[in-house]
Each structure stands twice: as structure tokens, then as C-alpha cells.
Amino acid sequence: MKLNQNMDSGKAYLSFYSGKRVFITGHTGFKGSWLVKILSMAGAEIKGYALPPVTDPDLYNALGVDKLCTSVFGDIMDREKLIREIVDFAPDVIFHLAAQPLVRLSYDIPAETFGVNAIGTAHVLDAIRRIDKPCTAILITTDKVYHNNEWNFPYRENDRLGGYDPYSASKACAELVIDSYRNSFFNRKSYNDHKKAIVSARAGNVIGGGDWAKDRLIPDIVRALHSREEIVLRNPAAVRPWQHVLEPLGGYLLLGYLASVRYDDLSDAYNFGPNPEDTLTVEQMTALATDIWGIGKYRVEQNLSAPHEAGLLKLDISLAKAELEWKPGMNAHKALELTLQWYKTYYQNKESISALTEQQIQYFFSK
């Protein structure tokens, strides 16, 4: 299925990707697989670079992503291989999503987390230095790059970077790497010489069909509901900026288009998150999920000796609204509705999941 090009002007940027050469790191992951699916429907020529999927089941195989792009299995830490694959492909646009993305796992493998998330980003930027043509790079970090004061104020792009846990700190380091390369090698003042547009994107907590990662709320809820077991909550009062995966991916795609056509008046980083009223607690999201699913109970099982996780985190998305004319398209209820519809369909009829994914993409980009 191809994306309907008769969409409102706010989503017409997708036509920009028709025929474009797009390189994606992390294409075997949750967000990466959704991104490949969108871009394939938009008519892009795609090459992906990532490790094989790490969960079972996984979205990469569920959607047949290997049939939608040239897929290369490789480690982001293999600098020479990564550079060779990027330079040989000569992309018009790069989306860098490869990462060690789990907070709790980062306590078990801190050095690897810093290596993949910070040095891996430097490897991508080194490859961009070798590309002998105009290229736009959207480098994905996280909402957790901010020094979290656990206050009620949403974080803006110019707020202090930091991180308590190794994951958050490693992503803050990645932002510093990006900024250093942008100043040193891809300075805006000399854009006409290097023709490289470098922007970072920071998204809130993403939900959607096909995420089976460990220690994430929605996958944990779905596993429990599917098995008719009680849902166990670690941090019921924790507040997160929840959003459907299509929301930030739409923002990344819009940002990739705008940075390619008018980079000179864009900022260096953008937050992508929900409207303030959709920043909900873990318990509120769980109650909403059980209501939509139709069954389910939960209990709180807090472990005081467990690794630290942020209790309160909100994003200010006014910059993306003002400069990109981007805005969230779904509230929390609709985001959860689409997410749970996806999982129910997968468990009932796996063969139809690719068609449903296309329908959800078409719905989001056509409304």
C-alpha cells in the first residue's frame, strides 16, 4: 500500500521522501521498524543498519521489514563498517535511531550503554563527514537528556542537560557529541560549503504496536492481559509524556524535510511530546488500558532497592509547534486504543498485522 498523497497540507511533506535515499540506523527496533514501514509506503529507497532484533517476538519480522529495505546487520560500534555502508549508499537523509534504549538495563551494562549511545553517535557523524553530497541527518536522543529536577515544569530544549542513570546520561552525552560535531565540522555559517544539516530530536515515552521490550509499561501490560495475569506496577505515580509512536516519527519526518529545504531558520534540537493534558501517571495509563482491553487487574509491587527511575518528567513542545508547525494528532486514549488494537490483532491473526499497520499509518497521516 502506498500512502495517500491527497492528504492535508500539514502531512504533504511525506511526498518529499518519494525517490529519496534514506539511511536508518536501528531499523530492526520498535521505532525503526515503524519508520521503515512509513518510508516504504512513501516511496523512499531505504537502507537500514542495526543489530538483529533482540526480542521474541519482534516487529522487524512481524512486518517483514527485510523486504521493504536493504537490511545490513552490523554493530554501531564497528566504525569502519558503518562508515562504509553509509558512504556507499550516499543517502539524502539519515535517521539515527540505533541505541541501547532501556533505563534499567543501563545499570547492568553502563559502559556499553555509554559506548553505543555516545560513541556510536560520533561514528554516524564521522560517516556524514565522508559523504560527498548534500545530506540531512536527524539524530534521535530522548526526553531523558535533561537534568531532571523532578519538578512540575516541562523541559525546554535550552534547559540543562544531564542524567541520573547511565541511559539518561549517555543520551545527554550524545547531545553534546552532536553539538560539537555541528559546531566543528557542520557549522551553519559554512553550510554552503559542506551542505550538511544536523538536527537532534527528543521524544517522550513512545507507545504503539510491536514493542516487546522488557521493563516498559505497555509491553508489560499487554503480556499480562494476553496471559490473563495481574499487571504489576513498579512506579504507579511516575509521570511520563506518553505518545503514540507515529507522533514523533511524523515529527522526525517533518524535521527531515524542513531541514533539507530551509535549514538556516531551524533550531538545533526539538522536543516531540503530547499535549499537557496527556502527560499521565503509570497508574492512570494502566487503568485506561484495562478499560480499553475490557479485562484486567493490577497491583503495586514497589521494590525500594530497585535502581532509580525518574518520577516526574514533562516536555515543552512549544518550539516544535512554533517553528515546525508540528502538533500532536492523538490524545492518550486514542493512542492507547490504536496500540491495544494492534496487539489484539497480532495475537488473533499475525498474518493480518502488516495490513493493520498500514491502515494505522494511513489513518494518522491522512487525518
Short mmCIF file of C-alpha atoms in Angstrom, two decimals:
data_model
loop_
_atom_site.label_atom_id
_atom_site.label_comp_id
_atom_site.label_asym_id
_atom_site.label_seq_id
_atom_site.Cartn_x
_atom_site.Cartn_y
_atom_site.Cartn_z
CA MET A 1 0.00 0.00 0.00
CA LYS A 2 1.20 3.48 -0.84
CA LEU A 3 0.42 6.45 1.36
CA ASN A 4 -2.46 8.52 0.06
CA GLN A 5 -0.91 11.70 -1.31
CA ASN A 6 -4.26 13.51 -1.16
CA MET A 7 -3.68 14.37 2.48
CA ASP A 8 -3.98 17.74 4.17
CA SER A 9 -1.15 20.18 3.63
CA GLY A 10 0.21 19.53 7.12
CA LYS A 11 1.25 15.99 6.12
CA ALA A 12 2.18 16.68 2.47
CA TYR A 13 5.86 16.63 3.45
CA LEU A 14 5.78 12.84 3.04
CA SER A 15 5.88 13.28 -0.74
CA PHE A 16 9.38 14.73 -0.27
CA TYR A 17 10.65 11.23 0.54
CA SER A 18 9.41 9.65 -2.68
CA GLY A 19 12.55 8.52 -4.51
CA LYS A 20 14.87 9.80 -1.77
CA ARG A 21 17.71 7.62 -0.48
CA VAL A 22 17.17 7.24 3.28
CA PHE A 23 19.61 5.53 5.66
CA ILE A 24 18.26 4.37 9.04
CA THR A 25 20.35 3.12 11.95
CA GLY A 26 18.40 0.97 14.38
CA HIS A 27 15.90 -0.15 11.72
CA THR A 28 15.35 -3.52 13.43
CA GLY A 29 13.97 -1.90 16.59
CA PHE A 30 10.47 -0.81 17.51
CA LYS A 31 10.58 2.78 16.23
CA GLY A 32 12.94 1.87 13.40
CA SER A 33 10.59 -0.79 12.01
CA TRP A 34 7.65 1.63 12.06
CA LEU A 35 9.82 4.24 10.31
CA VAL A 36 10.83 1.82 7.55
CA LYS A 37 7.18 0.93 7.01
CA ILE A 38 6.17 4.60 6.68
CA LEU A 39 9.02 5.47 4.34
CA SER A 40 8.42 2.42 2.16
CA MET A 41 4.78 3.50 1.80
CA ALA A 42 6.02 7.00 0.90
CA GLY A 43 8.20 5.59 -1.90
CA ALA A 44 11.67 6.05 -0.40
CA GLU A 45 14.69 3.89 -1.19
CA ILE A 46 15.80 2.66 2.24
CA LYS A 47 18.90 1.08 3.70
CA GLY A 48 18.99 0.01 7.33
CA TYR A 49 21.91 -0.78 9.63
CA ALA A 50 21.41 -2.42 13.02
CA LEU A 51 21.93 -5.47 15.17
CA PRO A 52 19.42 -8.31 14.70
CA PRO A 53 16.19 -7.95 16.73
CA VAL A 54 16.68 -8.70 20.42
CA THR A 55 13.12 -9.57 21.48
CA ASP A 56 10.92 -12.55 20.66
CA PRO A 57 8.53 -11.79 19.05
CA ASP A 58 9.79 -8.65 17.27
CA LEU A 59 8.30 -6.03 14.97
CA TYR A 60 11.03 -6.31 12.32
CA ASN A 61 9.96 -9.85 11.43
CA ALA A 62 6.27 -9.27 12.10
CA LEU A 63 6.20 -6.56 9.40
CA GLY A 64 8.68 -8.22 7.04
CA VAL A 65 10.95 -5.16 7.20
CA ASP A 66 13.72 -7.04 5.38
CA LYS A 67 11.51 -6.99 2.27
CA LEU A 68 10.99 -3.21 2.49
CA CYS A 69 14.62 -2.10 2.57
CA THR A 70 18.22 -3.15 2.08
CA SER A 71 18.97 -4.55 5.52
CA VAL A 72 22.50 -4.74 6.92
CA PHE A 73 23.15 -6.38 10.28
CA GLY A 74 26.03 -4.59 11.98
CA ASP A 75 27.16 -3.03 15.25
CA ILE A 76 27.11 0.76 15.55
CA MET A 77 30.44 0.36 17.35
CA ASP A 78 32.01 -1.15 14.20
CA ARG A 79 33.05 2.28 12.95
CA GLU A 80 34.64 1.26 9.65
CA LYS A 81 31.76 -0.98 8.59
CA LEU A 82 29.20 1.67 9.48
CA ILE A 83 31.07 4.39 7.58
CA ARG A 84 31.47 2.12 4.56
CA GLU A 85 27.75 1.26 4.46
CA ILE A 86 26.67 4.89 4.79
CA VAL A 87 29.16 6.35 2.31
CA ASP A 88 28.50 3.62 -0.29
CA PHE A 89 24.75 4.27 -0.08
CA ALA A 90 25.18 8.06 -0.42
CA PRO A 91 21.96 8.96 1.42
CA ASP A 92 19.93 12.12 1.02
CA VAL A 93 18.60 11.76 4.58
CA ILE A 94 19.83 9.85 7.64
CA PHE A 95 17.73 8.93 10.67
CA HIS A 96 19.94 7.76 13.54
CA LEU A 97 17.89 5.65 15.98
CA ALA A 98 20.38 2.91 16.96
CA ALA A 99 20.79 2.90 20.73
CA GLN A 100 20.79 0.96 23.96
CA PRO A 101 17.33 2.30 24.87
CA LEU A 102 16.49 0.82 28.29
CA VAL A 103 16.99 2.64 31.60
CA ARG A 104 17.06 -0.44 33.83
CA LEU A 105 19.38 -2.37 31.51
CA SER A 106 21.79 0.58 31.56
CA TYR A 107 22.50 -0.18 35.23
CA ASP A 108 23.66 -3.67 34.20
CA ILE A 109 25.77 -2.57 31.21
CA PRO A 110 26.72 1.09 31.87
CA ALA A 111 29.95 1.19 29.84
CA GLU A 112 28.29 -0.46 26.83
CA THR A 113 25.38 1.98 27.12
CA PHE A 114 27.72 4.98 27.04
CA GLY A 115 29.64 3.46 24.14
CA VAL A 116 26.63 2.71 21.95
CA ASN A 117 24.71 5.91 22.69
CA ALA A 118 27.54 8.47 22.70
CA ILE A 119 30.42 6.99 20.70
CA GLY A 120 28.00 5.28 18.31
CA THR A 121 26.53 8.70 17.54
CA ALA A 122 30.05 10.03 16.88
CA HIS A 123 30.58 7.16 14.42
CA VAL A 124 27.47 8.20 12.49
CA LEU A 125 28.67 11.80 12.40
CA ASP A 126 32.10 10.66 11.22
CA ALA A 127 30.37 8.88 8.33
CA ILE A 128 28.46 12.04 7.45
CA ARG A 129 31.78 13.87 7.15
CA ARG A 130 32.71 11.42 4.39
CA ILE A 131 29.54 11.88 2.33
CA ASP A 132 30.31 13.87 -0.80
CA LYS A 133 26.83 15.33 -1.42
CA PRO A 134 24.15 17.30 0.45
CA CYS A 135 22.72 15.30 3.33
CA THR A 136 20.27 15.90 6.19
CA ALA A 137 20.71 13.98 9.44
CA ILE A 138 18.06 13.69 12.17
CA LEU A 139 19.71 12.25 15.27
CA ILE A 140 17.30 10.81 17.81
CA THR A 141 18.02 11.07 21.52
CA THR A 142 15.30 11.13 24.23
CA ASP A 143 13.26 13.27 26.60
CA LYS A 144 15.54 11.97 29.37
CA VAL A 145 18.53 14.09 28.27
CA TYR A 146 17.51 16.85 30.69
CA HIS A 147 18.89 17.24 34.21
CA ASN A 148 15.72 16.14 35.95
CA ASN A 149 14.79 18.24 38.97
CA GLU A 150 11.59 16.20 39.47
CA TRP A 151 9.56 19.38 39.21
CA ASN A 152 6.25 20.13 37.52
CA PHE A 153 7.71 22.43 34.86
CA PRO A 154 8.10 20.95 31.36
CA TYR A 155 11.65 20.93 30.00
CA ARG A 156 12.61 23.17 27.08
CA GLU A 157 15.32 22.50 24.53
CA ASN A 158 17.71 25.02 26.09
CA ASP A 159 17.41 23.59 29.63
CA ARG A 160 20.41 21.99 31.30
CA LEU A 161 21.37 18.52 30.06
CA GLY A 162 22.18 15.71 32.47
CA GLY A 163 21.18 12.27 33.66
CA TYR A 164 21.00 10.28 36.88
CA ASP A 165 21.07 6.80 35.35
CA PRO A 166 23.61 5.64 32.72
CA TYR A 167 21.00 5.63 29.94
CA SER A 168 19.91 9.23 30.50
CA ALA A 169 23.48 10.44 30.98
CA SER A 170 24.65 8.62 27.84
CA LYS A 171 21.95 10.32 25.78
CA ALA A 172 22.89 13.70 27.24
CA CYS A 173 26.46 12.88 26.17
CA ALA A 174 25.14 12.12 22.68
CA GLU A 175 23.60 15.59 22.53
CA LEU A 176 26.98 17.10 23.43
CA VAL A 177 28.64 15.00 20.72
CA ILE A 178 26.09 16.20 18.17
CA ASP A 179 26.56 19.82 19.16
CA SER A 180 30.35 19.54 18.99
CA TYR A 181 30.32 18.00 15.50
CA ARG A 182 27.78 20.56 14.32
CA ASN A 183 29.98 23.42 15.51
CA SER A 184 33.29 21.90 14.43
CA PHE A 185 32.51 20.27 11.09
CA PHE A 186 28.96 21.23 10.04
CA ASN A 187 28.79 24.83 11.15
CA ARG A 188 25.68 26.63 9.95
CA LYS A 189 27.79 29.59 8.83
CA SER A 190 29.60 27.39 6.31
CA TYR A 191 26.58 25.35 5.20
CA ASN A 192 27.10 26.28 1.54
CA ASP A 193 30.48 24.55 1.72
CA HIS A 194 29.60 21.28 3.46
CA LYS A 195 25.81 21.07 2.66
CA LYS A 196 25.06 19.03 5.79
CA ALA A 197 22.05 19.75 8.02
CA ILE A 198 22.35 18.26 11.51
CA VAL A 199 19.40 18.34 13.95
CA SER A 200 18.57 16.31 17.07
CA ALA A 201 15.11 15.18 18.15
CA ARG A 202 13.98 14.38 21.70
CA ALA A 203 10.81 12.33 22.09
CA GLY A 204 8.73 11.44 25.09
CA ASN A 205 7.70 7.93 26.14
CA VAL A 206 6.54 6.17 22.99
CA ILE A 207 3.83 3.51 22.82
CA GLY A 208 2.43 1.57 19.88
CA GLY A 209 2.01 -1.89 18.46
CA GLY A 210 5.04 -4.17 18.19
CA ASP A 211 7.08 -3.14 21.22
CA TRP A 212 8.05 -6.20 23.26
CA ALA A 213 10.94 -4.68 25.21
CA LYS A 214 11.47 -5.66 28.82
CA ASP A 215 10.54 -3.28 31.65
CA ARG A 216 8.35 -0.99 29.52
CA LEU A 217 4.83 -0.26 30.72
CA ILE A 218 2.69 -1.09 27.68
CA PRO A 219 4.53 -4.30 26.72
CA ASP A 220 4.30 -5.41 30.38
CA ILE A 221 0.57 -4.60 30.42
CA VAL A 222 -0.10 -6.41 27.14
CA ARG A 223 1.83 -9.52 28.19
CA ALA A 224 -0.22 -9.67 31.41
CA LEU A 225 -3.56 -9.05 29.68
CA HIS A 226 -2.86 -11.60 26.96
CA SER A 227 -1.92 -14.20 29.59
CA ARG A 228 -4.85 -13.16 31.83
CA GLU A 229 -2.44 -12.39 34.64
CA GLU A 230 -2.42 -9.49 37.09
CA ILE A 231 -0.45 -6.44 35.98
CA VAL A 232 2.38 -5.50 38.34
CA LEU A 233 3.27 -1.80 38.63
CA ARG A 234 6.68 -0.67 39.91
CA ASN A 235 6.14 3.10 39.99
CA PRO A 236 2.40 3.85 39.80
CA ALA A 237 2.78 7.58 40.49
CA ALA A 238 5.53 8.15 37.89
CA VAL A 239 4.52 10.75 35.30
CA ARG A 240 5.63 10.46 31.68
CA PRO A 241 4.90 12.26 28.37
CA TRP A 242 3.18 9.29 26.65
CA GLN A 243 2.58 9.41 22.89
CA HIS A 244 1.87 7.02 20.04
CA VAL A 245 4.94 6.06 18.02
CA LEU A 246 3.51 7.72 14.90
CA GLU A 247 3.58 11.13 16.63
CA PRO A 248 7.37 11.51 16.99
CA LEU A 249 8.04 9.65 13.74
CA GLY A 250 5.84 12.18 11.96
CA GLY A 251 7.87 14.88 13.70
CA TYR A 252 11.18 13.34 12.60
CA LEU A 253 9.96 13.08 9.00
CA LEU A 254 8.71 16.67 9.03
CA LEU A 255 12.01 17.79 10.54
CA GLY A 256 13.98 15.87 7.89
CA TYR A 257 12.01 17.60 5.16
CA LEU A 258 12.28 21.10 6.63
CA ALA A 259 15.99 20.76 7.42
CA SER A 260 16.55 19.77 3.79
CA VAL A 261 14.73 22.80 2.35
CA ARG A 262 15.21 25.58 4.94
CA TYR A 263 17.85 24.57 7.46
CA ASP A 264 19.01 28.15 8.05
CA ASP A 265 16.00 29.15 10.18
CA LEU A 266 15.62 25.98 12.26
CA SER A 267 16.84 25.35 15.79
CA ASP A 268 19.40 22.69 16.71
CA ALA A 269 17.08 20.42 18.74
CA TYR A 270 13.35 19.81 19.11
CA ASN A 271 11.12 18.15 21.70
CA PHE A 272 8.29 15.91 20.47
CA GLY A 273 5.72 15.02 23.10
CA PRO A 274 2.00 15.08 23.94
CA ASN A 275 -0.18 17.99 24.95
CA PRO A 276 -0.02 18.74 28.71
CA GLU A 277 -3.33 17.02 29.45
CA ASP A 278 -1.94 13.73 28.10
CA THR A 279 1.01 13.59 30.47
CA LEU A 280 -0.36 10.82 32.69
CA THR A 281 0.81 8.66 35.58
CA VAL A 282 1.68 4.99 35.15
CA GLU A 283 -1.41 4.04 37.13
CA GLN A 284 -3.68 6.25 35.00
CA MET A 285 -2.29 4.67 31.82
CA THR A 286 -2.78 1.19 33.26
CA ALA A 287 -6.38 1.85 34.28
CA LEU A 288 -7.09 3.28 30.83
CA ALA A 289 -5.51 0.26 29.15
CA THR A 290 -7.56 -2.27 31.13
CA ASP A 291 -10.71 -0.27 30.37
CA ILE A 292 -9.99 -0.31 26.61
CA TRP A 293 -8.95 -4.01 26.62
CA GLY A 294 -12.09 -4.94 28.55
CA ILE A 295 -10.47 -7.01 31.30
CA GLY A 296 -7.53 -6.81 33.67
CA LYS A 297 -6.45 -6.04 37.21
CA TYR A 298 -3.26 -4.58 38.58
CA ARG A 299 -1.35 -4.39 41.81
CA VAL A 300 1.52 -2.24 43.04
CA GLU A 301 4.74 -4.03 43.87
CA GLN A 302 7.38 -1.44 44.66
CA ASN A 303 10.95 -2.54 45.35
CA LEU A 304 12.75 0.06 47.44
CA SER A 305 16.12 -1.42 46.49
CA ALA A 306 15.43 -1.21 42.74
CA PRO A 307 17.56 1.14 40.59
CA HIS A 308 16.48 4.77 40.49
CA GLU A 309 13.98 5.81 37.81
CA ALA A 310 12.64 9.34 37.32
CA GLY A 311 9.33 10.03 38.99
CA LEU A 312 8.24 13.13 37.08
CA LEU A 313 9.13 14.21 33.55
CA LYS A 314 7.33 16.61 31.22
CA LEU A 315 8.30 18.11 27.86
CA ASP A 316 7.67 21.60 26.49
CA ILE A 317 6.76 21.19 22.81
CA SER A 318 6.11 24.85 22.04
CA LEU A 319 9.27 25.18 19.90
CA ALA A 320 8.20 22.38 17.53
CA LYS A 321 4.73 23.89 17.36
CA ALA A 322 6.07 27.38 16.56
CA GLU A 323 8.96 26.63 14.19
CA LEU A 324 7.85 23.36 12.55
CA GLU A 325 4.07 23.82 12.81
CA TRP A 326 4.01 20.32 14.31
CA LYS A 327 1.44 19.28 16.87
CA PRO A 328 0.22 16.02 18.42
CA GLY A 329 -2.54 14.36 16.42
CA MET A 330 -3.91 12.00 19.09
CA ASN A 331 -4.79 12.14 22.76
CA ALA A 332 -3.72 9.45 25.23
CA HIS A 333 -6.96 7.49 24.86
CA LYS A 334 -6.70 7.27 21.07
CA ALA A 335 -3.00 6.40 21.27
CA LEU A 336 -3.76 3.53 23.65
CA GLU A 337 -6.74 2.43 21.56
CA LEU A 338 -4.62 2.06 18.42
CA THR A 339 -1.85 0.37 20.40
CA LEU A 340 -4.09 -2.25 22.01
CA GLN A 341 -5.96 -2.84 18.73
CA TRP A 342 -2.59 -3.69 17.17
CA TYR A 343 -1.65 -6.22 19.86
CA LYS A 344 -5.09 -7.86 19.91
CA THR A 345 -4.93 -8.27 16.14
CA TYR A 346 -1.41 -9.69 16.32
CA TYR A 347 -2.37 -12.35 18.86
CA GLN A 348 -5.55 -13.26 16.94
CA ASN A 349 -4.18 -13.24 13.37
CA LYS A 350 -0.48 -12.49 12.85
CA GLU A 351 -0.84 -12.67 9.06
CA SER A 352 -3.04 -9.54 9.05
CA ILE A 353 -0.72 -7.37 11.17
CA SER A 354 1.12 -5.76 8.26
CA ALA A 355 -2.20 -4.65 6.73
CA LEU A 356 -3.38 -3.23 10.07
CA THR A 357 -0.09 -1.37 10.50
CA GLU A 358 -0.57 0.19 7.05
CA GLN A 359 -4.13 1.16 7.98
CA GLN A 360 -2.97 2.87 11.17
CA ILE A 361 -0.24 4.74 9.26
CA GLN A 362 -2.74 5.78 6.61
CA TYR A 363 -5.18 6.92 9.31
CA PHE A 364 -2.57 9.02 11.11
CA PHE A 365 -1.08 10.74 8.06
CA SER A 366 -4.39 11.33 6.27
CA LYS A 367 -6.46 12.86 9.06
#
